[in-house]
mmCIF file with all atom_site columns, C-alpha atoms and ligand atoms in Angstrom:
data_model
loop_
_atom_site.group_PDB
_atom_site.id
_atom_site.type_symbol
_atom_site.label_atom_id
_atom_site.label_alt_id
_atom_site.label_comp_id
_atom_site.label_asym_id
_atom_site.label_entity_id
_atom_site.label_seq_id
_atom_site.pdbx_PDB_ins_code
_atom_site.Cartn_x
_atom_site.Cartn_y
_atom_site.Cartn_z
_atom_site.occupancy
_atom_site.B_iso_or_equiv
_atom_site.pdbx_formal_charge
_atom_site.auth_seq_id
_atom_site.auth_comp_id
_atom_site.auth_asym_id
_atom_site.auth_atom_id
_atom_site.pdbx_PDB_model_num
ATOM   1   C  CA  . UNK C 1 1   ? 0.000   0.000  0.000   1.00 0.00 ? 20  UNK C CA  1
ATOM   2   C  CA  . UNK C 1 2   ? 1.264   3.395  -1.007  1.00 0.00 ? 21  UNK C CA  1
ATOM   3   C  CA  . UNK C 1 3   ? -0.114  6.334  0.992   1.00 0.00 ? 22  UNK C CA  1
ATOM   4   C  CA  . UNK C 1 4   ? -0.130  10.017 0.138   1.00 0.00 ? 23  UNK C CA  1
ATOM   5   C  CA  . UNK C 1 5   ? 0.321   12.311 3.146   1.00 0.00 ? 24  UNK C CA  1
ATOM   6   C  CA  . UNK C 1 6   ? -0.948  15.833 2.446   1.00 0.00 ? 25  UNK C CA  1
ATOM   7   C  CA  . UNK C 1 7   ? 0.688   18.206 4.922   1.00 0.00 ? 26  UNK C CA  1
ATOM   8   C  CA  . UNK C 1 8   ? -0.999  21.364 6.215   1.00 0.00 ? 27  UNK C CA  1
ATOM   9   C  CA  . UNK C 1 9   ? -2.787  22.731 3.130   1.00 0.00 ? 28  UNK C CA  1
ATOM   10  C  CA  . UNK C 1 10  ? -4.467  25.321 5.350   1.00 0.00 ? 29  UNK C CA  1
ATOM   11  C  CA  . UNK C 1 11  ? -5.480  28.905 4.722   1.00 0.00 ? 30  UNK C CA  1
ATOM   12  C  CA  . UNK C 1 12  ? -2.865  30.386 7.036   1.00 0.00 ? 31  UNK C CA  1
ATOM   13  C  CA  . UNK C 1 13  ? -0.120  28.821 4.884   1.00 0.00 ? 32  UNK C CA  1
ATOM   14  C  CA  . UNK C 1 14  ? -1.697  29.997 1.613   1.00 0.00 ? 33  UNK C CA  1
ATOM   15  C  CA  . UNK C 1 15  ? -1.671  33.431 0.003   1.00 0.00 ? 34  UNK C CA  1
ATOM   16  C  CA  . UNK C 1 16  ? -3.232  36.006 2.303   1.00 0.00 ? 35  UNK C CA  1
ATOM   17  C  CA  . UNK C 1 17  ? -2.700  33.758 5.342   1.00 0.00 ? 36  UNK C CA  1
ATOM   18  C  CA  . UNK C 1 18  ? -0.890  34.575 8.566   1.00 0.00 ? 37  UNK C CA  1
ATOM   19  C  CA  . UNK C 1 19  ? 2.153   32.498 7.589   1.00 0.00 ? 38  UNK C CA  1
ATOM   20  C  CA  . UNK C 1 20  ? 1.822   32.336 3.830   1.00 0.00 ? 39  UNK C CA  1
ATOM   21  C  CA  . UNK C 1 21  ? 4.349   30.088 2.091   1.00 0.00 ? 40  UNK C CA  1
ATOM   22  C  CA  . UNK C 1 22  ? 5.605   31.705 -1.147  1.00 0.00 ? 41  UNK C CA  1
ATOM   23  C  CA  . UNK C 1 23  ? 3.759   30.133 -4.086  1.00 0.00 ? 42  UNK C CA  1
ATOM   24  C  CA  . UNK C 1 24  ? 2.081   27.758 -1.658  1.00 0.00 ? 43  UNK C CA  1
ATOM   25  C  CA  . UNK C 1 25  ? -1.202  27.838 -3.561  1.00 0.00 ? 44  UNK C CA  1
ATOM   26  C  CA  . UNK C 1 26  ? 0.507   26.181 -6.520  1.00 0.00 ? 45  UNK C CA  1
ATOM   27  C  CA  . UNK C 1 27  ? 0.614   22.820 -4.765  1.00 0.00 ? 46  UNK C CA  1
ATOM   28  C  CA  . UNK C 1 28  ? -3.146  22.400 -4.639  1.00 0.00 ? 47  UNK C CA  1
ATOM   29  C  CA  . UNK C 1 29  ? -3.741  21.679 -8.319  1.00 0.00 ? 48  UNK C CA  1
ATOM   30  C  CA  . UNK C 1 30  ? -0.935  19.127 -8.333  1.00 0.00 ? 49  UNK C CA  1
ATOM   31  C  CA  . UNK C 1 31  ? -2.161  17.438 -5.165  1.00 0.00 ? 50  UNK C CA  1
ATOM   32  C  CA  . UNK C 1 32  ? -5.699  17.200 -6.511  1.00 0.00 ? 51  UNK C CA  1
ATOM   33  C  CA  . UNK C 1 33  ? -4.415  15.612 -9.699  1.00 0.00 ? 52  UNK C CA  1
ATOM   34  C  CA  . UNK C 1 34  ? -2.203  12.990 -8.055  1.00 0.00 ? 53  UNK C CA  1
ATOM   35  C  CA  . UNK C 1 35  ? -4.521  11.795 -5.285  1.00 0.00 ? 54  UNK C CA  1
ATOM   36  C  CA  . UNK C 1 36  ? -6.002  9.129  -7.542  1.00 0.00 ? 55  UNK C CA  1
ATOM   37  C  CA  . UNK C 1 37  ? -2.562  7.557  -7.949  1.00 0.00 ? 56  UNK C CA  1
ATOM   38  C  CA  . UNK C 1 38  ? -2.456  6.411  -4.309  1.00 0.00 ? 57  UNK C CA  1
ATOM   39  C  CA  . UNK C 1 39  ? -4.061  3.544  -2.428  1.00 0.00 ? 58  UNK C CA  1
ATOM   40  C  CA  . UNK C 1 40  ? -4.715  5.729  0.594   1.00 0.00 ? 59  UNK C CA  1
ATOM   41  C  CA  . UNK C 1 41  ? -4.772  9.495  1.169   1.00 0.00 ? 60  UNK C CA  1
ATOM   42  C  CA  . UNK C 1 42  ? -4.447  11.160 4.575   1.00 0.00 ? 61  UNK C CA  1
ATOM   43  C  CA  . UNK C 1 43  ? -3.844  14.747 5.631   1.00 0.00 ? 62  UNK C CA  1
ATOM   44  C  CA  . UNK C 1 44  ? -2.309  16.622 8.523   1.00 0.00 ? 63  UNK C CA  1
ATOM   45  C  CA  . UNK C 1 45  ? -3.615  19.851 10.044  1.00 0.00 ? 64  UNK C CA  1
ATOM   46  C  CA  . UNK C 1 46  ? -1.669  22.279 12.207  1.00 0.00 ? 65  UNK C CA  1
ATOM   47  C  CA  . UNK C 1 47  ? -4.039  22.953 15.098  1.00 0.00 ? 66  UNK C CA  1
ATOM   48  C  CA  . UNK C 1 48  ? -2.769  25.227 17.847  1.00 0.00 ? 67  UNK C CA  1
ATOM   49  C  CA  . UNK C 1 49  ? -4.504  26.402 20.999  1.00 0.00 ? 68  UNK C CA  1
ATOM   50  C  CA  . UNK C 1 50  ? -4.707  30.181 21.564  1.00 0.00 ? 69  UNK C CA  1
ATOM   51  C  CA  . UNK C 1 51  ? -1.405  31.451 22.997  1.00 0.00 ? 70  UNK C CA  1
ATOM   52  C  CA  . UNK C 1 52  ? 0.662   28.556 21.653  1.00 0.00 ? 71  UNK C CA  1
ATOM   53  C  CA  . UNK C 1 53  ? 4.297   28.832 22.703  1.00 0.00 ? 72  UNK C CA  1
ATOM   54  C  CA  . UNK C 1 54  ? 5.481   28.737 19.083  1.00 0.00 ? 73  UNK C CA  1
ATOM   55  C  CA  . UNK C 1 55  ? 3.874   32.165 18.577  1.00 0.00 ? 74  UNK C CA  1
ATOM   56  C  CA  . UNK C 1 56  ? 6.181   35.171 18.858  1.00 0.00 ? 75  UNK C CA  1
ATOM   57  C  CA  . UNK C 1 57  ? 3.265   37.127 20.311  1.00 0.00 ? 76  UNK C CA  1
ATOM   58  C  CA  . UNK C 1 58  ? 3.406   35.212 23.615  1.00 0.00 ? 77  UNK C CA  1
ATOM   59  C  CA  . UNK C 1 59  ? 7.116   35.923 24.189  1.00 0.00 ? 78  UNK C CA  1
ATOM   60  C  CA  . UNK C 1 60  ? 7.710   39.529 25.290  1.00 0.00 ? 79  UNK C CA  1
ATOM   61  C  CA  . UNK C 1 61  ? 10.172  41.367 23.056  1.00 0.00 ? 80  UNK C CA  1
ATOM   62  C  CA  . UNK C 1 62  ? 10.312  38.586 20.463  1.00 0.00 ? 81  UNK C CA  1
ATOM   63  C  CA  . UNK C 1 63  ? 9.341   38.841 16.831  1.00 0.00 ? 82  UNK C CA  1
ATOM   64  C  CA  . UNK C 1 64  ? 8.339   36.279 14.230  1.00 0.00 ? 83  UNK C CA  1
ATOM   65  C  CA  . UNK C 1 65  ? 11.300  34.234 12.937  1.00 0.00 ? 84  UNK C CA  1
ATOM   66  C  CA  . UNK C 1 66  ? 13.383  34.908 16.074  1.00 0.00 ? 85  UNK C CA  1
ATOM   67  C  CA  . UNK C 1 67  ? 14.748  31.661 17.518  1.00 0.00 ? 86  UNK C CA  1
ATOM   68  C  CA  . UNK C 1 68  ? 14.490  30.624 21.167  1.00 0.00 ? 87  UNK C CA  1
ATOM   69  C  CA  . UNK C 1 69  ? 14.800  27.404 23.137  1.00 0.00 ? 88  UNK C CA  1
ATOM   70  C  CA  . UNK C 1 70  ? 11.493  25.768 23.945  1.00 0.00 ? 89  UNK C CA  1
ATOM   71  C  CA  . UNK C 1 71  ? 11.036  22.427 25.723  1.00 0.00 ? 90  UNK C CA  1
ATOM   72  C  CA  . UNK C 1 72  ? 14.715  21.693 25.093  1.00 0.00 ? 91  UNK C CA  1
ATOM   73  C  CA  . UNK C 1 73  ? 14.362  22.276 21.349  1.00 0.00 ? 92  UNK C CA  1
ATOM   74  C  CA  . UNK C 1 74  ? 15.439  25.114 19.119  1.00 0.00 ? 93  UNK C CA  1
ATOM   75  C  CA  . UNK C 1 75  ? 12.210  26.888 18.268  1.00 0.00 ? 94  UNK C CA  1
ATOM   76  C  CA  . UNK C 1 76  ? 11.561  29.344 15.469  1.00 0.00 ? 95  UNK C CA  1
ATOM   77  C  CA  . UNK C 1 77  ? 8.888   31.793 16.589  1.00 0.00 ? 96  UNK C CA  1
ATOM   78  C  CA  . UNK C 1 78  ? 6.030   32.231 14.162  1.00 0.00 ? 97  UNK C CA  1
ATOM   79  C  CA  . UNK C 1 79  ? 3.215   34.687 13.627  1.00 0.00 ? 98  UNK C CA  1
ATOM   80  C  CA  . UNK C 1 80  ? 0.011   33.420 15.267  1.00 0.00 ? 99  UNK C CA  1
ATOM   81  C  CA  . UNK C 1 81  ? -1.305  30.810 12.827  1.00 0.00 ? 100 UNK C CA  1
ATOM   82  C  CA  . UNK C 1 82  ? -3.662  27.842 12.577  1.00 0.00 ? 101 UNK C CA  1
ATOM   83  C  CA  . UNK C 1 83  ? -5.444  28.595 15.819  1.00 0.00 ? 102 UNK C CA  1
ATOM   84  C  CA  . UNK C 1 84  ? -8.026  25.913 16.588  1.00 0.00 ? 103 UNK C CA  1
ATOM   85  C  CA  . UNK C 1 85  ? -11.411 26.699 15.126  1.00 0.00 ? 104 UNK C CA  1
ATOM   86  C  CA  . UNK C 1 86  ? -10.343 29.752 13.132  1.00 0.00 ? 105 UNK C CA  1
ATOM   87  C  CA  . UNK C 1 87  ? -10.732 30.268 9.394   1.00 0.00 ? 106 UNK C CA  1
ATOM   88  C  CA  . UNK C 1 88  ? -6.943  30.230 8.967   1.00 0.00 ? 107 UNK C CA  1
ATOM   89  C  CA  . UNK C 1 89  ? -6.742  26.726 10.394  1.00 0.00 ? 108 UNK C CA  1
ATOM   90  C  CA  . UNK C 1 90  ? -9.173  25.236 7.878   1.00 0.00 ? 109 UNK C CA  1
ATOM   91  C  CA  . UNK C 1 91  ? -7.970  23.034 5.075   1.00 0.00 ? 110 UNK C CA  1
ATOM   92  C  CA  . UNK C 1 92  ? -8.345  24.884 1.788   1.00 0.00 ? 111 UNK C CA  1
ATOM   93  C  CA  . UNK C 1 93  ? -11.701 24.500 0.081   1.00 0.00 ? 112 UNK C CA  1
ATOM   94  C  CA  . UNK C 1 94  ? -9.694  24.211 -3.157  1.00 0.00 ? 113 UNK C CA  1
ATOM   95  C  CA  . UNK C 1 95  ? -8.179  20.949 -1.923  1.00 0.00 ? 114 UNK C CA  1
ATOM   96  C  CA  . UNK C 1 96  ? -10.279 18.017 -3.118  1.00 0.00 ? 115 UNK C CA  1
ATOM   97  C  CA  . UNK C 1 97  ? -11.324 16.323 0.138   1.00 0.00 ? 116 UNK C CA  1
ATOM   98  C  CA  . UNK C 1 98  ? -13.052 13.282 -1.324  1.00 0.00 ? 117 UNK C CA  1
ATOM   99  C  CA  . UNK C 1 99  ? -10.233 10.776 -0.997  1.00 0.00 ? 118 UNK C CA  1
ATOM   100 C  CA  . UNK C 1 100 ? -8.858  12.018 2.333   1.00 0.00 ? 119 UNK C CA  1
ATOM   101 C  CA  . UNK C 1 101 ? -9.722  9.171  4.714   1.00 0.00 ? 120 UNK C CA  1
ATOM   102 C  CA  . UNK C 1 102 ? -8.311  10.680 7.903   1.00 0.00 ? 121 UNK C CA  1
ATOM   103 C  CA  . UNK C 1 103 ? -6.918  13.981 9.153   1.00 0.00 ? 122 UNK C CA  1
ATOM   104 C  CA  . UNK C 1 104 ? -4.240  14.004 11.838  1.00 0.00 ? 123 UNK C CA  1
ATOM   105 C  CA  . UNK C 1 105 ? -4.042  17.164 13.918  1.00 0.00 ? 124 UNK C CA  1
ATOM   106 C  CA  . UNK C 1 106 ? -0.776  18.321 15.441  1.00 0.00 ? 125 UNK C CA  1
ATOM   107 C  CA  . UNK C 1 107 ? 0.590   21.182 17.490  1.00 0.00 ? 126 UNK C CA  1
ATOM   108 C  CA  . UNK C 1 108 ? -2.239  20.799 19.989  1.00 0.00 ? 127 UNK C CA  1
ATOM   109 C  CA  . UNK C 1 109 ? -0.007  20.889 23.081  1.00 0.00 ? 128 UNK C CA  1
ATOM   110 C  CA  . UNK C 1 110 ? 0.431   24.450 24.338  1.00 0.00 ? 129 UNK C CA  1
ATOM   111 C  CA  . UNK C 1 111 ? 4.114   24.277 25.219  1.00 0.00 ? 130 UNK C CA  1
ATOM   112 C  CA  . UNK C 1 112 ? 5.681   22.350 22.337  1.00 0.00 ? 131 UNK C CA  1
ATOM   113 C  CA  . UNK C 1 113 ? 5.549   22.664 18.571  1.00 0.00 ? 132 UNK C CA  1
ATOM   114 C  CA  . UNK C 1 114 ? 4.910   19.852 16.131  1.00 0.00 ? 133 UNK C CA  1
ATOM   115 C  CA  . UNK C 1 115 ? 6.262   20.021 12.619  1.00 0.00 ? 134 UNK C CA  1
ATOM   116 C  CA  . UNK C 1 116 ? 5.942   16.330 11.877  1.00 0.00 ? 135 UNK C CA  1
ATOM   117 C  CA  . UNK C 1 117 ? 2.600   14.687 11.316  1.00 0.00 ? 136 UNK C CA  1
ATOM   118 C  CA  . UNK C 1 118 ? 3.806   11.749 13.415  1.00 0.00 ? 137 UNK C CA  1
ATOM   119 C  CA  . UNK C 1 119 ? 5.137   13.305 16.643  1.00 0.00 ? 138 UNK C CA  1
ATOM   120 C  CA  . UNK C 1 120 ? 5.665   16.656 18.338  1.00 0.00 ? 139 UNK C CA  1
ATOM   121 C  CA  . UNK C 1 121 ? 9.166   18.126 18.108  1.00 0.00 ? 140 UNK C CA  1
ATOM   122 C  CA  . UNK C 1 122 ? 10.228  16.454 21.381  1.00 0.00 ? 141 UNK C CA  1
ATOM   123 C  CA  . UNK C 1 123 ? 8.660   13.111 20.364  1.00 0.00 ? 142 UNK C CA  1
ATOM   124 C  CA  . UNK C 1 124 ? 6.583   13.234 23.536  1.00 0.00 ? 143 UNK C CA  1
ATOM   125 C  CA  . UNK C 1 125 ? 3.248   12.600 21.873  1.00 0.00 ? 144 UNK C CA  1
ATOM   126 C  CA  . UNK C 1 126 ? 2.361   10.368 18.966  1.00 0.00 ? 145 UNK C CA  1
ATOM   127 C  CA  . UNK C 1 127 ? -0.473  11.545 16.718  1.00 0.00 ? 146 UNK C CA  1
ATOM   128 C  CA  . UNK C 1 128 ? -1.457  7.981  15.808  1.00 0.00 ? 147 UNK C CA  1
ATOM   129 C  CA  . UNK C 1 129 ? -0.507  8.427  12.156  1.00 0.00 ? 148 UNK C CA  1
ATOM   130 C  CA  . UNK C 1 130 ? 2.153   5.706  12.201  1.00 0.00 ? 149 UNK C CA  1
ATOM   131 C  CA  . UNK C 1 131 ? -0.224  3.183  13.744  1.00 0.00 ? 150 UNK C CA  1
ATOM   132 C  CA  . UNK C 1 132 ? -2.930  4.125  11.275  1.00 0.00 ? 151 UNK C CA  1
ATOM   133 C  CA  . UNK C 1 133 ? -0.634  3.596  8.314   1.00 0.00 ? 152 UNK C CA  1
ATOM   134 C  CA  . UNK C 1 134 ? 0.601   0.270  9.677   1.00 0.00 ? 153 UNK C CA  1
ATOM   135 C  CA  . UNK C 1 135 ? -2.944  -0.925 10.330  1.00 0.00 ? 154 UNK C CA  1
ATOM   136 C  CA  . UNK C 1 136 ? -3.680  -0.142 6.695   1.00 0.00 ? 155 UNK C CA  1
ATOM   137 C  CA  . UNK C 1 137 ? -0.585  -2.139 5.665   1.00 0.00 ? 156 UNK C CA  1
ATOM   138 C  CA  . UNK C 1 138 ? 1.121   0.878  4.150   1.00 0.00 ? 157 UNK C CA  1
ATOM   139 C  CA  . UNK C 1 139 ? 4.784   0.358  3.346   1.00 0.00 ? 158 UNK C CA  1
ATOM   140 C  CA  . UNK C 1 140 ? 5.431   3.334  1.048   1.00 0.00 ? 159 UNK C CA  1
ATOM   141 C  CA  . UNK C 1 141 ? 4.527   6.956  1.727   1.00 0.00 ? 160 UNK C CA  1
ATOM   142 C  CA  . UNK C 1 142 ? 4.754   10.051 -0.439  1.00 0.00 ? 161 UNK C CA  1
ATOM   143 C  CA  . UNK C 1 143 ? 4.675   13.413 1.288   1.00 0.00 ? 162 UNK C CA  1
ATOM   144 C  CA  . UNK C 1 144 ? 3.406   16.680 -0.217  1.00 0.00 ? 163 UNK C CA  1
ATOM   145 C  CA  . UNK C 1 145 ? 2.080   20.034 0.968   1.00 0.00 ? 164 UNK C CA  1
ATOM   146 C  CA  . UNK C 1 146 ? 3.413   22.897 3.072   1.00 0.00 ? 165 UNK C CA  1
ATOM   147 C  CA  . UNK C 1 147 ? 5.932   23.929 4.033   1.00 0.00 ? 166 UNK C CA  1
ATOM   148 C  CA  . UNK C 1 148 ? 8.702   21.915 2.425   1.00 0.00 ? 167 UNK C CA  1
ATOM   149 C  CA  . UNK C 1 149 ? 11.412  23.055 4.837   1.00 0.00 ? 168 UNK C CA  1
ATOM   150 C  CA  . UNK C 1 150 ? 9.387   22.433 8.005   1.00 0.00 ? 169 UNK C CA  1
ATOM   151 C  CA  . UNK C 1 151 ? 6.350   20.214 8.253   1.00 0.00 ? 170 UNK C CA  1
ATOM   152 C  CA  . UNK C 1 152 ? 6.885   18.292 5.012   1.00 0.00 ? 171 UNK C CA  1
ATOM   153 C  CA  . UNK C 1 153 ? 10.549  17.684 5.802   1.00 0.00 ? 172 UNK C CA  1
ATOM   154 C  CA  . UNK C 1 154 ? 10.011  16.591 9.409   1.00 0.00 ? 173 UNK C CA  1
ATOM   155 C  CA  . UNK C 1 155 ? 7.086   14.366 8.453   1.00 0.00 ? 174 UNK C CA  1
ATOM   156 C  CA  . UNK C 1 156 ? 9.217   12.730 5.770   1.00 0.00 ? 175 UNK C CA  1
ATOM   157 C  CA  . UNK C 1 157 ? 12.188  12.247 8.097   1.00 0.00 ? 176 UNK C CA  1
ATOM   158 C  CA  . UNK C 1 158 ? 9.997   10.616 10.744  1.00 0.00 ? 177 UNK C CA  1
ATOM   159 C  CA  . UNK C 1 159 ? 8.436   8.374  8.100   1.00 0.00 ? 178 UNK C CA  1
ATOM   160 C  CA  . UNK C 1 160 ? 11.904  7.213  7.104   1.00 0.00 ? 179 UNK C CA  1
ATOM   161 C  CA  . UNK C 1 161 ? 12.886  6.545  10.709  1.00 0.00 ? 180 UNK C CA  1
ATOM   162 C  CA  . UNK C 1 162 ? 9.672   4.605  11.213  1.00 0.00 ? 181 UNK C CA  1
ATOM   163 C  CA  . UNK C 1 163 ? 10.684  2.319  8.355   1.00 0.00 ? 182 UNK C CA  1
ATOM   164 C  CA  . UNK C 1 164 ? 8.441   3.560  5.554   1.00 0.00 ? 183 UNK C CA  1
ATOM   165 C  CA  . UNK C 1 165 ? 9.862   3.792  2.060   1.00 0.00 ? 184 UNK C CA  1
ATOM   166 C  CA  . UNK C 1 166 ? 9.507   7.572  1.809   1.00 0.00 ? 185 UNK C CA  1
ATOM   167 C  CA  . UNK C 1 167 ? 9.265   10.032 -1.055  1.00 0.00 ? 186 UNK C CA  1
ATOM   168 C  CA  . UNK C 1 168 ? 8.875   13.798 -1.174  1.00 0.00 ? 187 UNK C CA  1
ATOM   169 C  CA  . UNK C 1 169 ? 6.861   14.951 -4.187  1.00 0.00 ? 188 UNK C CA  1
ATOM   170 C  CA  . UNK C 1 170 ? 8.810   18.010 -5.181  1.00 0.00 ? 189 UNK C CA  1
ATOM   171 C  CA  . UNK C 1 171 ? 6.213   19.369 -7.586  1.00 0.00 ? 190 UNK C CA  1
ATOM   172 C  CA  . UNK C 1 172 ? 3.711   19.383 -4.752  1.00 0.00 ? 191 UNK C CA  1
ATOM   173 C  CA  . UNK C 1 173 ? 5.702   21.166 -2.048  1.00 0.00 ? 192 UNK C CA  1
ATOM   174 C  CA  . UNK C 1 174 ? 6.809   24.774 -1.548  1.00 0.00 ? 193 UNK C CA  1
ATOM   175 C  CA  . UNK C 1 175 ? 9.262   26.089 1.041   1.00 0.00 ? 194 UNK C CA  1
ATOM   176 C  CA  . UNK C 1 176 ? 9.298   29.117 3.306   1.00 0.00 ? 195 UNK C CA  1
ATOM   177 C  CA  . UNK C 1 177 ? 13.060  29.329 2.686   1.00 0.00 ? 196 UNK C CA  1
ATOM   178 C  CA  . UNK C 1 178 ? 14.320  27.555 -0.420  1.00 0.00 ? 197 UNK C CA  1
ATOM   179 C  CA  . UNK C 1 179 ? 17.950  27.605 0.719   1.00 0.00 ? 198 UNK C CA  1
ATOM   180 C  CA  . UNK C 1 180 ? 17.070  25.968 4.022   1.00 0.00 ? 199 UNK C CA  1
ATOM   181 C  CA  . UNK C 1 181 ? 15.006  23.378 2.184   1.00 0.00 ? 200 UNK C CA  1
ATOM   182 C  CA  . UNK C 1 182 ? 17.938  22.473 -0.078  1.00 0.00 ? 201 UNK C CA  1
ATOM   183 C  CA  . UNK C 1 183 ? 20.035  21.623 2.986   1.00 0.00 ? 202 UNK C CA  1
ATOM   184 C  CA  . UNK C 1 184 ? 17.239  19.599 4.546   1.00 0.00 ? 203 UNK C CA  1
ATOM   185 C  CA  . UNK C 1 185 ? 16.483  17.815 1.283   1.00 0.00 ? 204 UNK C CA  1
ATOM   186 C  CA  . UNK C 1 186 ? 20.126  16.700 1.124   1.00 0.00 ? 205 UNK C CA  1
ATOM   187 C  CA  . UNK C 1 187 ? 19.825  15.277 4.649   1.00 0.00 ? 206 UNK C CA  1
ATOM   188 C  CA  . UNK C 1 188 ? 16.623  13.461 3.664   1.00 0.00 ? 207 UNK C CA  1
ATOM   189 C  CA  . UNK C 1 189 ? 18.297  11.924 0.615   1.00 0.00 ? 208 UNK C CA  1
ATOM   190 C  CA  . UNK C 1 190 ? 21.307  10.897 2.662   1.00 0.00 ? 209 UNK C CA  1
ATOM   191 C  CA  . UNK C 1 191 ? 18.998  9.017  5.043   1.00 0.00 ? 210 UNK C CA  1
ATOM   192 C  CA  . UNK C 1 192 ? 17.584  7.026  2.144   1.00 0.00 ? 211 UNK C CA  1
ATOM   193 C  CA  . UNK C 1 193 ? 14.665  9.243  1.206   1.00 0.00 ? 212 UNK C CA  1
ATOM   194 C  CA  . UNK C 1 194 ? 13.680  9.639  -2.410  1.00 0.00 ? 213 UNK C CA  1
ATOM   195 C  CA  . UNK C 1 195 ? 12.309  12.437 -4.530  1.00 0.00 ? 214 UNK C CA  1
ATOM   196 C  CA  . UNK C 1 196 ? 9.290   11.749 -6.642  1.00 0.00 ? 215 UNK C CA  1
ATOM   197 C  CA  . UNK C 1 197 ? 8.477   13.579 -9.869  1.00 0.00 ? 216 UNK C CA  1
ATOM   198 C  CA  . UNK C 1 198 ? 4.937   14.322 -10.833 1.00 0.00 ? 217 UNK C CA  1
HETATM 199 ZN ZN1 . ZN  O 2 .   ? 2.249   25.693 13.628  1.00 0.00 ? 43  ZN  O ZN1 1
#
């Protein structure tokens, strides 16, 4: 079984959103087209409580994209984004939802961030995604969505570590910082990850 994991195609990461990824909207058409190529399609959704510690606004004197230490991890501070129940946290209406069998929410713990769809950044809490994929006898996963240098990358790296044959679909990801993504992509490839064309 080959699963497609659609990462965080949410309004706050799209044009006009609180943390818009450059050209992020371009992934949606590709993702809609390729969904039919997979045995199983799941999605992740960044889903933060109000006042989440990854928000610069809760740290006096800090601004978005400053870096602090949080829960023992290096933490980039973000604009408030994907707050539970807000319009910005919704999956895009442009994303075809029909084949998405399950949505895994992450970032729900107030004091730790979660880039990966599998675990928070400290690997304290498991979202259940790995167990779900194993129960469905998935052995290969392809990862797409936003943003390539954060949630896509960390989801893909965890998938590799969990033993899935893992691909990143480059036509269906966009990065916040393309230079940072290039470094991370090299690390992913070195760990045995693969890139997938359209
Ligand atoms: Zn977030």
